[in-house]
XYZ file of C-alpha atoms in Angstrom:
443
model
C 8.661 -1.399 -32.755
C 8.442 0.042 -36.236
C 4.732 0.869 -36.360
C 1.386 0.160 -34.748
C 0.973 -3.054 -36.712
C 4.218 -4.375 -35.224
C 2.854 -3.760 -31.727
C -0.388 -5.608 -32.388
C -1.025 -8.525 -30.052
C -2.331 -11.739 -31.535
C -4.065 -14.145 -29.169
C -2.906 -17.643 -30.096
C -5.049 -19.649 -27.694
C -7.372 -19.246 -24.746
C -8.450 -21.935 -22.313
C -10.263 -22.153 -18.999
C -7.922 -23.497 -16.333
C -9.284 -25.367 -13.333
C -7.598 -26.174 -10.041
C -5.393 -29.239 -10.268
C -7.590 -31.136 -7.856
C -5.599 -34.343 -8.128
C -2.766 -32.699 -6.239
C -4.535 -31.187 -3.268
C -7.313 -31.580 -0.762
C -10.304 -31.480 -0.788
C -12.082 -32.015 -4.139
C -14.552 -29.317 -5.254
C -16.921 -27.887 -4.276
C -14.971 -26.097 -1.566
C -17.902 -24.174 -0.145
C -18.324 -20.433 0.091
C -16.415 -17.613 1.744
C -18.405 -14.532 2.838
C -17.009 -11.172 1.812
C -15.938 -8.847 4.599
C -16.347 -5.053 4.809
C -12.817 -4.667 3.411
C -13.890 -6.766 0.412
C -17.366 -5.353 -0.107
C -16.384 -1.699 -0.209
C -14.261 -2.431 -3.298
C -17.038 -3.876 -5.460
C -17.310 -0.776 -7.652
C -13.553 -0.307 -7.988
C -11.437 -1.796 -10.760
C -9.616 -5.082 -10.523
C -5.927 -5.485 -9.663
C -3.798 -5.781 -12.804
C -0.091 -6.464 -12.575
C 2.431 -7.991 -14.908
C 6.072 -9.060 -14.924
C 8.457 -8.592 -17.842
C 11.127 -11.232 -18.455
C 14.000 -11.432 -20.898
C 14.464 -14.684 -22.747
C 17.655 -16.266 -21.393
C 20.544 -16.377 -23.844
C 21.007 -20.058 -23.039
C 17.389 -21.056 -22.477
C 16.991 -24.778 -21.834
C 13.359 -24.780 -22.971
C 11.497 -23.267 -25.892
C 9.098 -20.401 -25.350
C 6.175 -22.712 -26.089
C 7.382 -25.172 -23.448
C 7.802 -22.301 -20.992
C 4.222 -21.150 -21.626
C 2.966 -24.715 -21.147
C 4.810 -24.854 -17.836
C 3.241 -21.539 -16.782
C -0.197 -22.940 -17.583
C 0.196 -26.259 -15.727
C 1.703 -24.570 -12.667
C -1.084 -21.964 -12.766
C -3.526 -24.858 -12.359
C -1.497 -26.194 -9.434
C -1.412 -22.742 -7.817
C -5.186 -22.442 -8.171
C -5.506 -25.661 -6.183
C -3.830 -23.830 -3.291
C -5.602 -20.494 -3.830
C -8.863 -22.014 -5.051
C -11.155 -18.985 -4.473
C -9.480 -17.434 -7.539
C -11.087 -20.173 -9.667
C -14.567 -19.365 -8.321
C -17.224 -16.710 -8.858
C -19.191 -14.281 -6.705
C -22.656 -15.266 -5.514
C -25.328 -13.660 -3.339
C -28.015 -14.866 -0.939
C -30.990 -12.531 -0.788
C -32.846 -12.013 2.500
C -36.409 -10.935 1.566
C -37.381 -10.390 5.192
C -35.213 -7.275 5.425
C -34.373 -6.474 1.805
C -30.695 -7.344 2.100
C -28.245 -9.809 0.592
C -25.009 -11.471 1.635
C -22.229 -11.789 -0.937
C -19.829 -14.717 -1.077
C -16.987 -16.169 -3.050
C -18.471 -19.372 -4.441
C -15.450 -21.702 -4.530
C -16.948 -23.824 -7.302
C -13.834 -24.206 -9.487
C -15.609 -22.576 -12.421
C -12.126 -21.845 -13.739
C -9.774 -18.992 -14.637
C -8.936 -18.048 -18.253
C -5.362 -18.494 -19.475
C -4.451 -16.796 -22.751
C -1.300 -17.326 -24.823
C -0.581 -14.350 -27.065
C 2.176 -13.074 -29.334
C 3.549 -9.584 -29.973
C 6.431 -10.497 -32.260
C 7.075 -6.862 -33.161
C 7.617 -5.778 -29.551
C 10.918 -6.165 -27.719
C 11.801 -5.844 -24.048
C 13.531 -2.551 -24.882
C 10.284 -1.225 -26.378
C 8.770 -1.534 -22.899
C 11.726 -0.323 -20.849
C 13.327 2.451 -22.896
C 10.592 5.028 -23.648
C 10.325 7.998 -21.274
C 6.591 7.407 -21.074
C 5.090 3.937 -20.735
C 3.629 2.729 -24.071
C 0.210 2.415 -22.455
C -1.645 1.139 -25.518
C 0.824 -1.718 -25.856
C 0.770 -2.542 -22.141
C -3.036 -2.503 -22.171
C -3.059 -5.314 -24.731
C -0.957 -7.495 -22.415
C -3.740 -7.844 -19.830
C -6.925 -9.941 -19.798
C -10.378 -8.899 -18.598
C -9.849 -5.199 -19.202
C -12.630 -2.696 -18.508
C -14.410 -4.741 -15.814
C -15.249 -3.760 -12.258
C -14.933 -6.114 -9.300
C -18.662 -6.706 -9.018
C -18.642 -8.267 -12.493
C -17.306 -11.357 -10.710
C -20.872 -12.656 -10.461
C -20.744 -13.526 -14.160
C -17.083 -13.193 -15.078
C -13.957 -14.946 -13.752
C -12.331 -13.639 -10.581
C -8.857 -14.183 -12.041
C -7.309 -14.448 -15.485
C -3.798 -14.660 -16.941
C -2.312 -13.650 -20.281
C 1.194 -14.696 -21.298
C 2.462 -12.634 -24.235
C 5.518 -13.659 -26.218
C 7.762 -10.766 -27.246
C 10.588 -10.876 -29.760
C 13.137 -11.412 -26.999
C 11.135 -12.042 -23.868
C 7.740 -12.666 -22.348
C 5.211 -10.632 -20.365
C 3.130 -12.449 -17.743
C 0.065 -10.368 -16.912
C -2.857 -11.102 -14.613
C -6.162 -9.563 -13.622
C -7.665 -10.491 -10.239
C -10.767 -9.161 -8.539
C -9.899 -6.679 -5.802
C -13.125 -7.653 -4.020
C -11.576 -11.068 -3.410
C -7.958 -10.299 -2.510
C -5.509 -7.503 -1.817
C -1.932 -7.081 -2.970
C -0.456 -9.143 -0.140
C -2.605 -12.143 -1.057
C -2.010 -11.770 -4.783
C 1.773 -11.499 -4.526
C 1.810 -14.564 -2.283
C -0.164 -16.346 -4.993
C 2.374 -15.251 -7.624
C 5.231 -16.380 -5.377
C 3.588 -19.796 -5.059
C 2.881 -19.997 -8.783
C 6.451 -19.098 -9.728
C 7.880 -21.628 -7.245
C 5.701 -24.366 -8.692
C 6.615 -23.339 -12.241
C 10.368 -23.439 -11.732
C 10.119 -26.766 -9.903
C 11.107 -25.796 -6.393
C 8.032 -27.647 -5.153
C 6.785 -30.916 -6.595
C 3.083 -30.151 -6.869
C 2.379 -33.785 -7.687
C 3.186 -34.545 -4.046
C 0.968 -31.875 -2.505
C -1.793 -33.646 -0.657
C -2.923 -35.181 2.610
C -1.046 -38.436 2.015
C 2.397 -36.871 2.006
C 2.795 -35.198 5.373
C 6.339 -33.920 4.911
C 5.656 -32.213 1.599
C 2.244 -31.036 2.770
C 3.747 -29.414 5.878
C 6.354 -27.673 3.733
C 3.741 -26.351 1.332
C 1.375 -25.190 4.071
C 4.089 -23.317 5.917
C 5.555 -21.602 2.887
C 2.969 -21.303 0.152
C -0.704 -21.580 0.825
C -2.842 -18.766 2.222
C -4.795 -19.050 5.424
C -8.549 -19.456 5.160
C -9.881 -18.832 8.631
C -11.152 -21.911 10.499
C -11.130 -24.740 8.018
C -14.001 -27.000 9.132
C -14.240 -29.912 6.713
C -13.627 -30.801 3.090
C -16.954 -29.274 1.997
C -17.526 -26.503 4.548
C -17.072 -22.814 3.874
C -14.173 -20.941 5.416
C -15.420 -18.400 7.936
C -13.962 -14.962 8.574
C -13.442 -14.775 12.311
C -11.481 -11.548 12.645
C -14.573 -9.412 13.098
C -15.494 -7.689 16.305
C -18.216 -10.136 17.305
C -20.462 -12.906 15.991
C -23.064 -10.618 14.431
C -20.475 -9.275 12.009
C -19.583 -12.638 10.471
C -22.121 -12.334 7.630
C -22.520 -8.800 6.315
C -25.903 -7.920 4.883
C -25.920 -5.318 2.127
C -29.153 -3.561 1.115
C -30.341 -5.016 -2.184
C -30.701 -1.475 -3.496
C -26.924 -1.143 -3.178
C -26.426 -4.266 -5.280
C -28.889 -3.079 -7.911
C -26.921 0.151 -8.201
C -23.982 -1.873 -9.527
C -25.875 -2.685 -12.714
C -25.975 0.957 -13.744
C -22.270 1.575 -13.358
C -21.225 -0.195 -16.545
C -17.665 -0.477 -17.755
C -14.969 1.898 -16.645
C -13.847 4.562 -19.107
C -10.187 5.319 -18.575
C -8.782 8.837 -18.822
C -6.043 9.394 -21.389
C -3.027 9.826 -19.159
C 0.690 9.748 -19.742
C 2.468 7.378 -17.398
C 6.056 7.255 -16.196
C 8.031 4.993 -13.928
C 10.280 6.864 -11.514
C 13.181 5.110 -9.807
C 14.553 6.372 -6.503
C 17.990 5.183 -5.458
C 18.799 4.103 -1.925
C 20.942 7.240 -1.572
C 18.064 9.476 -2.627
C 15.726 7.835 -0.125
C 18.301 8.206 2.619
C 18.749 11.885 1.801
C 14.985 12.511 1.848
C 14.634 10.714 5.162
C 17.531 12.643 6.712
C 16.122 15.966 5.541
C 12.562 15.186 6.681
C 13.712 14.120 10.129
C 15.937 17.181 10.478
C 13.018 19.482 9.619
C 10.353 17.584 11.579
C 12.461 16.641 14.590
C 10.700 13.301 14.602
C 10.888 9.672 13.578
C 9.984 9.842 9.917
C 10.318 6.667 7.832
C 11.760 6.458 4.332
C 8.310 5.756 2.876
C 6.733 8.693 4.700
C 9.526 10.945 3.435
C 8.996 9.789 -0.151
C 5.212 10.173 0.073
C 5.603 13.735 1.324
C 8.157 14.604 -1.364
C 5.950 13.275 -4.195
C 2.800 14.848 -2.784
C 4.400 18.291 -2.593
C 5.863 17.937 -6.082
C 2.500 17.072 -7.620
C 0.688 19.921 -5.874
C 3.339 22.453 -6.931
C 3.198 21.191 -10.518
C -0.576 21.711 -10.655
C -0.034 25.463 -10.124
C -3.082 25.805 -7.909
C -4.139 29.397 -7.306
C -4.629 29.880 -3.586
C -6.900 32.395 -1.909
C -4.464 34.821 -0.209
C -7.033 35.500 2.510
C -7.627 31.880 3.417
C -5.434 29.049 4.615
C -8.281 26.551 4.863
C -7.949 24.946 1.429
C -6.886 21.336 1.843
C -5.694 18.331 -0.121
C -5.862 14.641 0.751
C -3.424 11.795 0.331
C -5.072 8.400 0.762
C -3.018 5.587 2.263
C -3.904 1.953 2.783
C -3.754 0.710 6.354
C -3.181 -3.001 6.824
C -4.839 -5.315 9.347
C -2.306 -8.129 9.038
C -0.493 -8.850 12.296
C -3.132 -6.693 14.026
C -6.397 -8.550 13.512
C -5.529 -11.286 11.019
C -2.524 -13.562 10.399
C 0.100 -12.593 7.830
C -1.102 -15.355 5.487
C -4.757 -14.290 5.612
C -6.534 -14.644 2.243
C -8.605 -11.640 1.235
C -8.551 -7.891 1.720
C -7.031 -6.879 5.028
C -6.655 -3.149 4.355
C -8.789 -0.038 4.479
C -8.152 3.392 3.001
C -7.473 6.366 5.250
C -7.090 10.002 4.189
C -4.249 12.250 5.330
C -5.417 15.846 5.003
C -2.985 18.761 4.826
C -3.481 22.443 4.031
C -2.488 23.406 0.510
C -0.302 26.185 1.844
C 1.851 23.528 3.504
C 2.102 21.500 0.300
C 2.690 24.271 -2.199
C 5.298 26.186 -0.227
C 9.003 26.328 -0.893
C 11.758 24.101 0.417
C 12.049 25.742 3.846
C 11.008 22.916 6.175
C 8.068 22.127 3.886
C 9.029 18.470 3.531
C 9.386 18.060 7.273
C 6.041 19.648 8.068
C 4.163 17.453 5.620
C 6.065 14.324 6.661
C 5.313 15.074 10.305
C 1.593 15.220 9.519
C 1.784 11.935 7.612
C 3.618 10.345 10.528
C 1.119 11.733 13.031
C -1.911 10.330 11.203
C -0.348 6.902 10.646
C 0.824 6.649 14.259
C -2.654 7.595 15.465
C -4.380 4.709 13.695
C -4.938 2.587 16.773
C -6.674 -0.782 16.796
C -9.731 0.854 18.337
C -9.935 3.478 15.604
C -9.642 0.893 12.834
C -12.231 -1.386 14.429
C -14.492 1.623 14.771
C -14.174 2.328 11.059
C -15.186 -1.262 10.251
C -18.156 -1.134 12.630
C -19.256 2.189 11.171
C -19.168 0.755 7.660
C -21.259 -2.252 8.702
C -23.918 0.062 10.126
C -23.929 2.218 6.988
C -22.454 0.333 3.995
C -21.062 2.554 1.263
C -19.915 1.396 -2.157
C -17.625 4.124 -3.448
C -16.222 4.291 -6.923
C -12.509 4.949 -7.325
C -13.183 8.687 -7.228
C -15.101 8.192 -4.000
C -12.192 6.358 -2.399
C -9.562 8.927 -3.327
C -11.605 12.057 -3.873
C -9.634 15.252 -3.942
C -6.113 13.950 -3.875
C -3.470 11.309 -4.461
C -3.400 7.707 -3.338
C -0.781 5.147 -2.435
C -1.255 1.491 -3.311
C 0.847 -1.655 -3.179
C 3.762 -1.949 -0.746
C 7.566 -1.977 -0.829
C 7.356 -5.133 1.284
C 5.986 -7.189 -1.607
C 8.671 -9.423 -3.105
C 7.860 -8.351 -6.646
C 11.248 -9.006 -8.197
C 11.763 -12.325 -6.429
C 9.311 -14.171 -8.675
C 11.381 -16.415 -10.926
C 9.257 -18.689 -13.124
C 12.327 -20.377 -14.570
C 13.661 -17.651 -16.856
C 15.327 -15.655 -14.121
C 14.037 -12.687 -12.199
C 11.803 -10.102 -13.897
C 13.379 -6.949 -15.299
C 10.281 -4.816 -14.738
C 6.785 -4.766 -13.322
C 3.945 -2.920 -15.015
C 0.346 -2.121 -14.090
C -2.730 -2.545 -16.202
C -5.095 0.331 -16.928
C -7.152 -0.108 -13.771
C -7.641 2.434 -10.988
C -5.715 5.338 -12.484
C -6.780 8.964 -12.508
C -5.368 12.451 -12.725
C -4.287 13.200 -9.153
C-alpha cells in the first residue's frame, strides 16, 4: 500500500437484494415481529459490524467477479431464511397512554449489496501492521455512522464485498436491535454454506420435505410460534402474557431523533492473539490463587482488565479503598429461556464491579482475586435474577447510549463459541476477522 490513493476504495456497483422468495415459504409479507426488552434497550447503540478476510486461492476455479456474483445470489437465498434482515423497523402508537410498540416489519424491503475494489490493498496490508489500519478497514463496511434506531428509514442489514489485490473482504452491518452475535453468525454460516454449494437453495421449500427438514435443522433460525404464512412471529419467552408487546413511552422514541450520527473517537486498535498454552497458564495461575473453579475466559478477562487499569496509571486515594471499576459482560438467555436457534437478542449486559486497589496491585494473587470476583458474579446470575432484570426494565424502560451501557469500565462482546473461522464461502476459510468502527471507546 504505497500511499493513501492506493488504499482508496472504489464502489463498483450497489444493488438492493431481496429474499429469494421462489426458494422458500411463505411469500412476503411475512408479518411483524415485536421487539423485546433485549432488543429495545439497544436502539441507541451502534450496529454490529463484522468482516472476514480471505486470500484468493492460488488455483481458483472461478474469477473474482464470479465469486462476488455467487456471494450476492446466496445472500438473497440466506435472506429468505433470515427474512427479518430484509425488513425495516416500524412502530404502532397508542394515543390512549402515550406509548408505542416497535416491530420488525418483515416486508422484504431489501438489503443493500455493494461490490467495491481496493486494488492497491493486499491481504498483508491488513494483517501485518502492528496497529489495525482503521481508515482502510472503515471503508470496507456499509452503513457506517448509523445507530440501530435508524432502521425505521434505513436497511437493517447491508453487505459490502471489497476486492483486494490478492483477496477479498466480506463486510456486513446489521442492526443490533434486531439480532445479537449468535443470530448473526448463524446467518453467516447459512450464507457461506449456500454460497459454496453445500445446500441446494433451489430445493428449499415446502414441496421437498427431505431437503426442507435438513435446512430447518441445520440452518434457519427459530421464530417463536410460527402461526401461518402471513402471521407475525410472537416472542413467547417472556414472564407472562402482558409482556408480549412492550410499550415504550413516545417521549423515549422522540429522544432518538436528537441523537444524530455517532462520532467515533480516534483510537489505535490492535489484535492480540493468545495461544492455548498462554490461556492454560493463566487459568492454572488464577485457580491456584483463587482456590476455585475459574474458567479460561474468566482468567483472560481478569488478566486484560488488570493490565488496562495498570496501564492507565490511575492515582488512587491512599486513604480510601472505595474507588471502583466495572467490567461489563453479556449474559445469554439461550438454553435458559429461549432455544439455541432463537432469532433476536437473547443477552443482557451485567456489570462486574471490583475495587481499583484489587485491579492495580502487583502480581501477588491479584489475578486470582479478580478472577474469583468475576466467577462469583457470573455464578450468581440465576434465572430469577435475570428475569427480575427484564421485568424491571419493562416497568422503567431505559435507552442507554454505548457510554450508558458500559459506563466507567471495559466491556466484553462476542463469544469464543462463535464459529467465526468456519465460514467458507468457496475460497477456503478466512485468514482474519475484523470489526467495523461501531461501539468502540477508550476503556
